[in-house]
Coordinates of C-alpha atoms in Angstrom, one line a residue:
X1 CA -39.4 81.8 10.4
X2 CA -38.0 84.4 12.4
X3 CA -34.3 86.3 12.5
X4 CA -32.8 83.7 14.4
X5 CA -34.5 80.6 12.5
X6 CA -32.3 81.9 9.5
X7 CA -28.4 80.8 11.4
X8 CA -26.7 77.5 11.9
X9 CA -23.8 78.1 14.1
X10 CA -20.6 77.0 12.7
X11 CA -19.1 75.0 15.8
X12 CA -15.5 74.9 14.6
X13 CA -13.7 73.1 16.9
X14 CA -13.0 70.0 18.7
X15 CA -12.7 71.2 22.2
X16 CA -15.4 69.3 24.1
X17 CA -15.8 71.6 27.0
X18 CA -15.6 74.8 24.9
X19 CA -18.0 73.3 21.9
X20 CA -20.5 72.4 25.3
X21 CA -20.3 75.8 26.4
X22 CA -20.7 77.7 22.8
X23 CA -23.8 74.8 22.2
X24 CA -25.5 76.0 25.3
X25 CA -24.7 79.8 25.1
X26 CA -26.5 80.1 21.4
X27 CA -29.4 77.8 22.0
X28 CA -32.1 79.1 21.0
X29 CA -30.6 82.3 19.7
X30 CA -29.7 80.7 16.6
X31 CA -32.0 78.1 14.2
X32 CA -29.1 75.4 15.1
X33 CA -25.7 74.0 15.2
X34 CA -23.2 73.2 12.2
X35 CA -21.0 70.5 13.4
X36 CA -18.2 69.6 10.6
X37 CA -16.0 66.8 9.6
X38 CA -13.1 67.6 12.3
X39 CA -15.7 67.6 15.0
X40 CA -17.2 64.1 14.1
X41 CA -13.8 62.7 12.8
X42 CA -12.4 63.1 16.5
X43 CA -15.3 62.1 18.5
X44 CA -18.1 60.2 16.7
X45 CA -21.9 60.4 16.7
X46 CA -22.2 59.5 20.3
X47 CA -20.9 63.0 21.1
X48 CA -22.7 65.0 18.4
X49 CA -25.8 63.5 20.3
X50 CA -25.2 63.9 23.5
X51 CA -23.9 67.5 22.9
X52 CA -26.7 68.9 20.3
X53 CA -29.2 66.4 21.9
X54 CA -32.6 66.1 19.7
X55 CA -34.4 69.1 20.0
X56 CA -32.0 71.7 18.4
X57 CA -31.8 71.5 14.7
X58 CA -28.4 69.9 13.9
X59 CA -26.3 70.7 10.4
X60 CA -24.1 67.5 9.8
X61 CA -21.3 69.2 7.6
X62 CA -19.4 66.2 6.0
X63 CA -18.9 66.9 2.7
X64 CA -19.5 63.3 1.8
X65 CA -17.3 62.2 -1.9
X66 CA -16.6 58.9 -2.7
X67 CA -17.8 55.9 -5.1
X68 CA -22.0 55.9 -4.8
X69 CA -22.9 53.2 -2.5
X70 CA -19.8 53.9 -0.1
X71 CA -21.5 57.7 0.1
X72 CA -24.8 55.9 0.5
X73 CA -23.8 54.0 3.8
X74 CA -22.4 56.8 5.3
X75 CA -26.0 58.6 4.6
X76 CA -27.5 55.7 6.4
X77 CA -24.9 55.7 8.9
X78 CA -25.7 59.1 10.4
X79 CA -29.3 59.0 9.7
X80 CA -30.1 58.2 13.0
X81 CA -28.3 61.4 14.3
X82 CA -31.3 63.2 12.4
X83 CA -29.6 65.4 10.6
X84 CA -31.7 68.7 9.9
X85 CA -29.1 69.5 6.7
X86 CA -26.3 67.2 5.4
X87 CA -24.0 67.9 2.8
X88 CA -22.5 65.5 -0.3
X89 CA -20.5 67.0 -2.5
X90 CA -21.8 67.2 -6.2
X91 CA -18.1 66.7 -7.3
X92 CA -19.1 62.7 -6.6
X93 CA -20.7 63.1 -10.0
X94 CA -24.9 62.3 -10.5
X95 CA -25.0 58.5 -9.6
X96 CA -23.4 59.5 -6.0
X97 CA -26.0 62.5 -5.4
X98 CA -28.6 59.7 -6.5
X99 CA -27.7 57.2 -4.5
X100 CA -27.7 59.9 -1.3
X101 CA -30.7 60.5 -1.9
X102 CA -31.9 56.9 -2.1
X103 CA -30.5 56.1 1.1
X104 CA -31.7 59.2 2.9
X105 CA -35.4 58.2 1.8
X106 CA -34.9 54.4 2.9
X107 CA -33.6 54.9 6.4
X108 CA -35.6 57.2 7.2
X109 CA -38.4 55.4 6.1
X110 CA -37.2 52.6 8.0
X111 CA -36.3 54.1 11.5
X112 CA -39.5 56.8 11.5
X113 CA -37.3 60.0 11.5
X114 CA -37.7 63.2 9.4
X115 CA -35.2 62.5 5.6
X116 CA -32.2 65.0 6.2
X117 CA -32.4 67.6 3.6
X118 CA -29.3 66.6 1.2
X119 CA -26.7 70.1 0.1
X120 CA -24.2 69.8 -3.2
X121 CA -21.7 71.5 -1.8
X122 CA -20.3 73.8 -5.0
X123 CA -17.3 75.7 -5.0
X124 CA -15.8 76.0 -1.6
X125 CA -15.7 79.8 0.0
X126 CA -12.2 79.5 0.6
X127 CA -11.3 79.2 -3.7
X128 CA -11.3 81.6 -6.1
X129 CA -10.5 81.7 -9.7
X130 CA -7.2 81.2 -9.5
X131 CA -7.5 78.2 -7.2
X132 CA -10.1 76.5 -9.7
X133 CA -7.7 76.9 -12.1
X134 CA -4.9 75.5 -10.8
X135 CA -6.8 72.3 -10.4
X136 CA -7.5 72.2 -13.6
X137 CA -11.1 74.0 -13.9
X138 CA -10.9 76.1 -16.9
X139 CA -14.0 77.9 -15.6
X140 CA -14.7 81.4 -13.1
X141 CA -16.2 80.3 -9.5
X142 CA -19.9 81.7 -10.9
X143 CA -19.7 79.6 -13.4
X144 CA -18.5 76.2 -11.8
X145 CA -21.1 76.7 -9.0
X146 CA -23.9 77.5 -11.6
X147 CA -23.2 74.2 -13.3
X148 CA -23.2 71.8 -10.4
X149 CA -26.2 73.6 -8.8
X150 CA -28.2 72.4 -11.9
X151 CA -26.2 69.1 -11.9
X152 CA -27.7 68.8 -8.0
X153 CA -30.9 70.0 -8.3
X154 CA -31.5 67.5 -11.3
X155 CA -30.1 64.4 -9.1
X156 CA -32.2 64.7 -6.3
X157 CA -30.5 67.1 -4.0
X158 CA -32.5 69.8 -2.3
X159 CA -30.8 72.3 -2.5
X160 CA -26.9 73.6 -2.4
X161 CA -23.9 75.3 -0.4
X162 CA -23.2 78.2 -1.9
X163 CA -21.2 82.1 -1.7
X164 CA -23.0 85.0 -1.0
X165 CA -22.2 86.1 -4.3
X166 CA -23.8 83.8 -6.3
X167 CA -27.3 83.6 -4.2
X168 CA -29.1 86.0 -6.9
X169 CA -28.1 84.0 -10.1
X170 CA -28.8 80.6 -8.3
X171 CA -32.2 81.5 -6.9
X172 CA -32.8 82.8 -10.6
X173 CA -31.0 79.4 -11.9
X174 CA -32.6 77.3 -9.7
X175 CA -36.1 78.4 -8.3
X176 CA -37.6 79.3 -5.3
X177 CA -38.0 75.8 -4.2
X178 CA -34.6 75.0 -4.1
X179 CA -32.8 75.6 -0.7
X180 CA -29.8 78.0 -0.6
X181 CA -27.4 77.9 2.2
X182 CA -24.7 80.5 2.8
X183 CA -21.5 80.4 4.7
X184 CA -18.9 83.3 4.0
X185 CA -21.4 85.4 6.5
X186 CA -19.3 88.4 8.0
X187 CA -21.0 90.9 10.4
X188 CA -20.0 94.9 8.9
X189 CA -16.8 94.7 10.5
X190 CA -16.0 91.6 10.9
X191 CA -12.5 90.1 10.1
X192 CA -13.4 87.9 6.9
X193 CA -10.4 85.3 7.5
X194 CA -9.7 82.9 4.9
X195 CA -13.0 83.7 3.0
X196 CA -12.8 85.2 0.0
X197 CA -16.5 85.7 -1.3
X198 CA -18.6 87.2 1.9
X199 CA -21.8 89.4 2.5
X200 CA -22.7 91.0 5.9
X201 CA -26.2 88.8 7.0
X202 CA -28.8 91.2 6.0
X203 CA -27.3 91.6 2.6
X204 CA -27.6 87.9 1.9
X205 CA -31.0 87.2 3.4
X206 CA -32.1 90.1 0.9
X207 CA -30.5 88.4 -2.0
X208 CA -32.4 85.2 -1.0
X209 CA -30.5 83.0 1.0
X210 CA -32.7 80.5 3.1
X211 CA -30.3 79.8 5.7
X212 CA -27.2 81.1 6.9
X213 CA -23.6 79.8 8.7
X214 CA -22.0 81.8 10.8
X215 CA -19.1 80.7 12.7
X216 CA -16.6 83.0 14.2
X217 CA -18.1 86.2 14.2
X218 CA -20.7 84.4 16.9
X219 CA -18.5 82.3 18.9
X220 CA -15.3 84.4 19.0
X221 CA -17.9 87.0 20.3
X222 CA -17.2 88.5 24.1
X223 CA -21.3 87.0 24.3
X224 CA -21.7 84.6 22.0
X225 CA -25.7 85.0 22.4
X226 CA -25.5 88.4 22.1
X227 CA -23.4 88.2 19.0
X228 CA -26.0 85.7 18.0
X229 CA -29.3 87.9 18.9
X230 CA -27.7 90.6 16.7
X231 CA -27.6 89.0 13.5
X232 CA -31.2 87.8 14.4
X233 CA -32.1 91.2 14.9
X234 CA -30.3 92.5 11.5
X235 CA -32.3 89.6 9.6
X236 CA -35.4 89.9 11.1
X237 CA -35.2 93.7 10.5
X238 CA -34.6 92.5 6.7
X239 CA -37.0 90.3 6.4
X240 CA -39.4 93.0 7.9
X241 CA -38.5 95.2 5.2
X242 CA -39.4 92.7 2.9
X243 CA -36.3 90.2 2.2
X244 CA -37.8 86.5 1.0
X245 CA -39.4 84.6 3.6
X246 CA -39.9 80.9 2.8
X247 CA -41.6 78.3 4.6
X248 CA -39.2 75.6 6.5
X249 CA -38.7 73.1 4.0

C-alpha cells in the first residue's frame, strides 16, 4: 500500500454536481470515497453507484444501530453496493454486531462479491468527556472507546472507528490484525472544525492507523487532487521512514 492507498475521502455533502466533481478530481489520488448517511438518505444506492461506480473503493458510512435482524437487512440491503468498509455501531450491543456479521458473510456468499469489512464505530470525534457524561457515561472517551473496541473485536467486527488519540492503546488493546480507521485527520494548519481529538496524517499513520478519513482539508482544497497528493506524499514519506505498513485486509 502506498501514501495514497492509506485515505478515504470524506464526501460530505449532498450536492450531486459538486460530489461528481470532487469524486472525479481525487480519483485515484486517494485509496477511495467515504459516502455518509446524509448522502445515501437523500439519494439512494442508485446514485452511490453510478457516482463511485465499481472500481474505486467505496466507504459506506452508516452508522447502522437498531434491533439485530433490522441491522442485518440493512447489511444485506447495501451489500450489493460492495461496500469496501461499512460501519455498525457497537452501541447496538453484541447480538447486533453478530448478526452484521452474519449477514455480511451470507450475501456475499450468495451474490459472489468481496464481504464488506464491518467498523464498531466507538466514541464519535465530535464528543468529549463532558458530552459522554452528560449522556450518562460515567467513563473518559479512552476509556469508553477501549471497552467497545474489545466488545467489537470479540463479536465479529474487523476492526473499529476510532480518534487519533487512542490508535496507540487500541493497536496495543487489540492487535495488529485488527483494522483501525481514523477520522479527526487535520493537515498542520488546518482548521480542526467541530473535531475535538485530531492528529496531522503522518502523525497517525506512525501511531498505527491503517486507513485514514479526510474530508475537508481535501475537498475545501483550491485542488482538491493536489490537497490529496500531499497527504499521500506526507504518508508515504512516513511510511518510508518506517511507520506500520500492513497488508490490505
Amino acid at each position: 500500500m502506498d501514501g495514497a492507498d492509506r485515505v478515504y475521502c470524506a464526501i460530505d455533502t449532498v450536492d450531486i454536481g459538486v460530489s461528481a466533481r470532487l469524486i472525479d478530481a481525487v480519483r485515484g489520488a486517494t485509496g477511495g470515497i467515504k459516502l455518509g448517511l446524509e448522502f445515501f438518505t437523500a439519494h439512494g444506492p442508485d446514485l452511490v453507484r453510478r457516482l463511485v461506480g465499481r472500481d474505486t473503493p467505496l466507504f459506506l458510512d452508516l452508522k447502522l444501530h437498531d434491533i439485530p435482524n433490522t441491522v442485518a437487512g440493512a447489511v444485506r440491503a447495501v451489500a450489493p453496493l460492495t461496500p469496501t468498509l461499512l460501519t455498525i455501531h457497537c452501541g447496538g450491543g453484541p447480538a447486533m454486531m453478530r448478526a452484521a456479521r452474519a449477514a455480511a458473510e451470507e450475501v456475499s456468499a450468495r451474490l459472489g462479491v468481496p464481504r464488506p469489512r464491518l467498523l464498531g464505530v466507538t466514541v464519535l470525534t465530535s464528543l468529549d468527556g463532558g458530552d459522554l457524561d452528560a449522556v450518562g457515561i460515567a467513563h473518559q472517551p479512552l476509556q469508553q472507546v477501549r471497552r467497545l473496541a474489545a466488545l467489537a473485536r470479540a463479536n465479529g467486527m474487523d476492526g473499529v472507528i476510532c480518534s487519533p488519540l487512542e490508535i496507540a492503546d487500541l493497536r496495543a488493546e487489540c492487535g495488529g490484525d485488527f483494522l483501525l480507521v481514523v477520522p479527526g485527520i487535520r493537515p498542520a494548519g488546518s482548521d480542526v472544525g467541530d473535531q475535538k481529538r485530531v492528529m496531522t496524517p503522518g502523525e497517525a499513520m506512525a501511531k498505527g492507523a491503517d486507513y485514514l478519513v479526510i474530508g475537508r482539508p481535501i475537498t475545501e482544497a483550491a485542488s482538491p487532487r493536489q490537497a490529496a497528493e500531499a497527504i499521500a506524499a506526507e504518508i508515504a514519506g512516513m511510511l518510508a521512514a518506517g511507520a506500520p505498513r500492513r497488508a490490505a485486509r
